Amino acid sequence: MATVSARNPADRLTEEQVLLRDTVRQLATERIAPRAAEIDRTATFPEDIRQLLAEQDILGLPFPVEHGGVGGDLLTVCIAIEEIARACATSSLILIVQELGSLPLLLAGTPAQQTRFFPRLASGTALAAFGLTEPEAGSDAGALRTRAVRDGDTYVLDGTKRFITNGSVAGLITVFAVTDPDGPKHRRLSCFAVEVPTEGFRVERLEHKLGIRGSPTAELAFEGVRVPAANLIGAEGDGFSIAMATLDRSRPGVAAQAIGIAQGALDTAVAYARNRRQFGQRIGDFQMVAAMLADMDSQVEAARQLLYTACLEIEAGGPEVARWSAMCKLIAGDTAMRVTTDAVQVLGGYGYIDEFPVERMMRDAKITQIYEGTQQVQRLVVARALLGRPGS
Ligand code: COS
């Protein structure tokens, strides 16, 4: 009887994806990793890495081929993010946010809008940012206050956005604003493609952060910013659902970043445990250290396999997209925090100083439990998928 052979696990990736993974890994090892410590120390946006990712067509991965992109699916984008994050979390955010900021246009933009905006985003000439969060609206995304008032052929935007990754270096920001203040909470918002710089737009300040220090996190002021009505993405009132659909597709990117950071820390811990000798033997030969490394490896692989499945489920559509997206970000973020903390422990005193990258990775890992929805929000999304909304 002919046996049905089990698929080689590596076959979950297509040949192109394996090739991309290996290419990005080599690029990250040779060109990005050597810059990572300095990017962190100087907290400066790595313009050279942005150019590198643009030249190598990596920033084009999320965009359709007809607009100058590479047409990569979600898993392909995540594979590239993981490999960059393994070397430098800040650098991986350039790709993550290029996708995040563009997703409203990818999901709900008209062909005319896509033709206008995608070529420069796909080539990396312009960077994108995602303008949802405000000082008083973080987890409660529906509660934002920035206003957009129609005036002839334009909308006039007034308000403040906070914690906007790449907000100070972006050329295009997808901004969410209230168009119907008296409407039902989740129909109040609309989404706009805002080209910057423009009159009335200001970068108020950049945050000083624990990790991802080279990635500018900006507070942005909009004071009477005029946006052409042609830049409204979707219909008036669609803003909240566009934001949620965007996050459903972007959270796997954060999961991929978390897995990359964790893998980078594990690689360092394993190399250290092989070489460092105490009491006359390699520290990896002590069972307590060996067990830590085995747990770390298992957890990283489990998170990666969940991410791969989540990407395939999300691409296939279906009613559980939000659940898959939240689950993979939840598991990967918690894995990254645990694994990087353990990596610091394996290196002992050397883990705590910047001679090795694991202290940076531990600091970088923390944000993956916070942004694009806190871990508490991810749990809420998963729980609602199980139980329905409260009172239902
Ligand atoms: N996709 C499509 N529609 C969605 C959705 C999703 N993933 N999640 C919710 N909706 C819809 C609901 O179906 C509901 O529609 P109806 O009013 O027609 O029934 C509406 O949106 C409101 O849903 P809900 O009541 O669940 O909204 P909440 O205000 O309770 O908010 C959470 C839900 C907390 C999940 C949402 O606000 C959220 O994701 N917050 C985190 C925001 C975030 O990640 N910020 C980081 C920004 S990027 S750094």
PDB file of C-alpha atoms and ligand atoms in Angstrom, residues 100 130 132-133 137-143 163 165 185-187 240-248 250-251 321-323 370-374 377-378 380-381 384 389, ligand 1:
ATOM      1  CA  LEU A 100       0.861  48.549   9.404  1.00  0.00           C
ATOM      2  CA  PHE A 130      -0.385  54.352  11.582  1.00  0.00           C
ATOM      3  CA  LEU A 132      -4.658  55.580  15.772  1.00  0.00           C
ATOM      4  CA  THR A 133      -3.498  55.975  19.377  1.00  0.00           C
ATOM      5  CA  ALA A 137      -7.331  56.478  23.695  1.00  0.00           C
ATOM      6  CA  GLY A 138      -5.004  53.479  23.817  1.00  0.00           C
ATOM      7  CA  SER A 139      -6.709  50.150  24.445  1.00  0.00           C
ATOM      8  CA  ASP A 140     -10.082  51.880  24.040  1.00  0.00           C
ATOM      9  CA  ALA A 141      -9.403  52.704  20.410  1.00  0.00           C
ATOM     10  CA  GLY A 142     -13.019  53.656  19.742  1.00  0.00           C
ATOM     11  CA  ALA A 143     -12.755  56.564  22.202  1.00  0.00           C
ATOM     12  CA  PHE A 163       3.020  56.760  20.471  1.00  0.00           C
ATOM     13  CA  THR A 165       5.960  54.653  15.524  1.00  0.00           C
ATOM     14  CA  LYS A 185     -19.284  54.571  19.288  1.00  0.00           C
ATOM     15  CA  HIS A 186     -17.998  52.324  16.548  1.00  0.00           C
ATOM     16  CA  ARG A 187     -19.406  54.360  13.632  1.00  0.00           C
ATOM     17  CA  PHE A 240     -13.161  51.597  13.581  1.00  0.00           C
ATOM     18  CA  SER A 241     -13.685  48.479  11.501  1.00  0.00           C
ATOM     19  CA  ILE A 242     -10.745  49.452   9.236  1.00  0.00           C
ATOM     20  CA  ALA A 243      -8.580  49.848  12.358  1.00  0.00           C
ATOM     21  CA  MET A 244      -9.633  46.438  13.705  1.00  0.00           C
ATOM     22  CA  ALA A 245      -9.145  44.699  10.356  1.00  0.00           C
ATOM     23  CA  THR A 246      -5.714  46.342  10.106  1.00  0.00           C
ATOM     24  CA  LEU A 247      -4.701  45.093  13.560  1.00  0.00           C
ATOM     25  CA  ASP A 248      -5.923  41.601  12.689  1.00  0.00           C
ATOM     26  CA  SER A 250      -0.568  43.474  11.645  1.00  0.00           C
ATOM     27  CA  ARG A 251      -0.415  41.690  15.017  1.00  0.00           C
ATOM     28  CA  VAL A 321      -9.137  35.862  12.037  1.00  0.00           C
ATOM     29  CA  ALA A 322      -9.149  38.103  15.132  1.00  0.00           C
ATOM     30  CA  ARG A 323      -8.636  35.079  17.395  1.00  0.00           C
ATOM     31  CA  ILE A 370       2.332  46.274  24.896  1.00  0.00           C
ATOM     32  CA  TYR A 371       1.934  47.652  21.380  1.00  0.00           C
ATOM     33  CA  GLU A 372      -0.625  46.786  18.724  1.00  0.00           C
ATOM     34  CA  GLY A 373      -2.835  45.856  21.639  1.00  0.00           C
ATOM     35  CA  THR A 374      -1.612  44.916  25.110  1.00  0.00           C
ATOM     36  CA  VAL A 377      -6.420  43.149  24.934  1.00  0.00           C
ATOM     37  CA  GLN A 378      -5.252  39.998  23.108  1.00  0.00           C
ATOM     38  CA  LEU A 380      -9.931  39.845  25.701  1.00  0.00           C
ATOM     39  CA  VAL A 381     -10.152  39.212  21.941  1.00  0.00           C
ATOM     40  CA  ARG A 384     -14.677  37.053  23.265  1.00  0.00           C
ATOM     41  CA  ARG A 389     -19.153  39.742  24.104  1.00  0.00           C
TER      42      ARG A 389
HETATM   43  N1  COS B   1     -12.664  42.983  12.964  1.00  0.00           N
HETATM   44  C1  COS B   1     -13.797  43.567  12.487  1.00  0.00           C
HETATM   45  N2  COS B   1     -14.710  44.132  13.290  1.00  0.00           N
HETATM   46  C2  COS B   1     -14.451  44.134  14.609  1.00  0.00           C
HETATM   47  C3  COS B   1     -13.304  43.547  15.168  1.00  0.00           C
HETATM   48  C4  COS B   1     -12.386  42.943  14.281  1.00  0.00           C
HETATM   49  N3  COS B   1     -11.282  42.367  14.723  1.00  0.00           N
HETATM   50  N4  COS B   1     -13.344  43.673  16.501  1.00  0.00           N
HETATM   51  C5  COS B   1     -14.477  44.327  16.775  1.00  0.00           C
HETATM   52  N5  COS B   1     -15.137  44.603  15.627  1.00  0.00           N
HETATM   53  C6  COS B   1     -16.432  45.265  15.494  1.00  0.00           C
HETATM   54  C7  COS B   1     -17.459  44.508  16.332  1.00  0.00           C
HETATM   55  O1  COS B   1     -18.058  43.479  15.577  1.00  0.00           O
HETATM   56  C8  COS B   1     -18.446  45.590  16.687  1.00  0.00           C
HETATM   57  O2  COS B   1     -19.321  45.809  15.610  1.00  0.00           O
HETATM   58  P1  COS B   1     -20.882  46.144  15.886  1.00  0.00           P
HETATM   59  O3  COS B   1     -20.876  47.398  16.730  1.00  0.00           O
HETATM   60  O4  COS B   1     -21.427  46.336  14.512  1.00  0.00           O
HETATM   61  O5  COS B   1     -21.423  44.954  16.628  1.00  0.00           O
HETATM   62  C9  COS B   1     -17.568  46.818  16.819  1.00  0.00           C
HETATM   63  O6  COS B   1     -16.391  46.561  16.055  1.00  0.00           O
HETATM   64  C10 COS B   1     -17.200  47.089  18.244  1.00  0.00           C
HETATM   65  O7  COS B   1     -16.601  45.948  18.802  1.00  0.00           O
HETATM   66  P2  COS B   1     -16.283  45.872  20.358  1.00  0.00           P
HETATM   67  O8  COS B   1     -17.518  46.200  21.153  1.00  0.00           O
HETATM   68  O9  COS B   1     -15.613  44.577  20.597  1.00  0.00           O
HETATM   69  O10 COS B   1     -15.267  47.083  20.538  1.00  0.00           O
HETATM   70  P3  COS B   1     -14.566  47.620  21.840  1.00  0.00           P
HETATM   71  O11 COS B   1     -14.705  49.089  21.859  1.00  0.00           O
HETATM   72  O12 COS B   1     -15.023  46.845  23.042  1.00  0.00           O
HETATM   73  O13 COS B   1     -13.039  47.327  21.558  1.00  0.00           O
HETATM   74  C11 COS B   1     -11.034  46.022  21.430  1.00  0.00           C
HETATM   75  C12 COS B   1     -12.566  46.045  21.294  1.00  0.00           C
HETATM   76  C13 COS B   1     -10.606  46.254  22.878  1.00  0.00           C
HETATM   77  C14 COS B   1     -10.621  44.629  20.971  1.00  0.00           C
HETATM   78  C15 COS B   1     -10.411  47.076  20.488  1.00  0.00           C
HETATM   79  O14 COS B   1     -10.725  48.393  20.918  1.00  0.00           O
HETATM   80  C16 COS B   1      -8.910  46.956  20.411  1.00  0.00           C
HETATM   81  O15 COS B   1      -8.393  46.164  19.637  1.00  0.00           O
HETATM   82  N6  COS B   1      -8.180  47.765  21.209  1.00  0.00           N
HETATM   83  C17 COS B   1      -6.733  47.791  21.158  1.00  0.00           C
HETATM   84  C18 COS B   1      -6.305  48.826  20.197  1.00  0.00           C
HETATM   85  C19 COS B   1      -4.891  48.637  19.818  1.00  0.00           C
HETATM   86  O16 COS B   1      -4.454  47.559  19.481  1.00  0.00           O
HETATM   87  N7  COS B   1      -4.160  49.735  19.860  1.00  0.00           N
HETATM   88  C20 COS B   1      -2.802  49.743  19.448  1.00  0.00           C
HETATM   89  C21 COS B   1      -2.705  50.610  18.249  1.00  0.00           C
HETATM   90  S1  COS B   1      -1.371  50.280  17.212  1.00  0.00           S
HETATM   91  S2  COS B   1       0.217  50.540  18.284  1.00  0.00           S
END
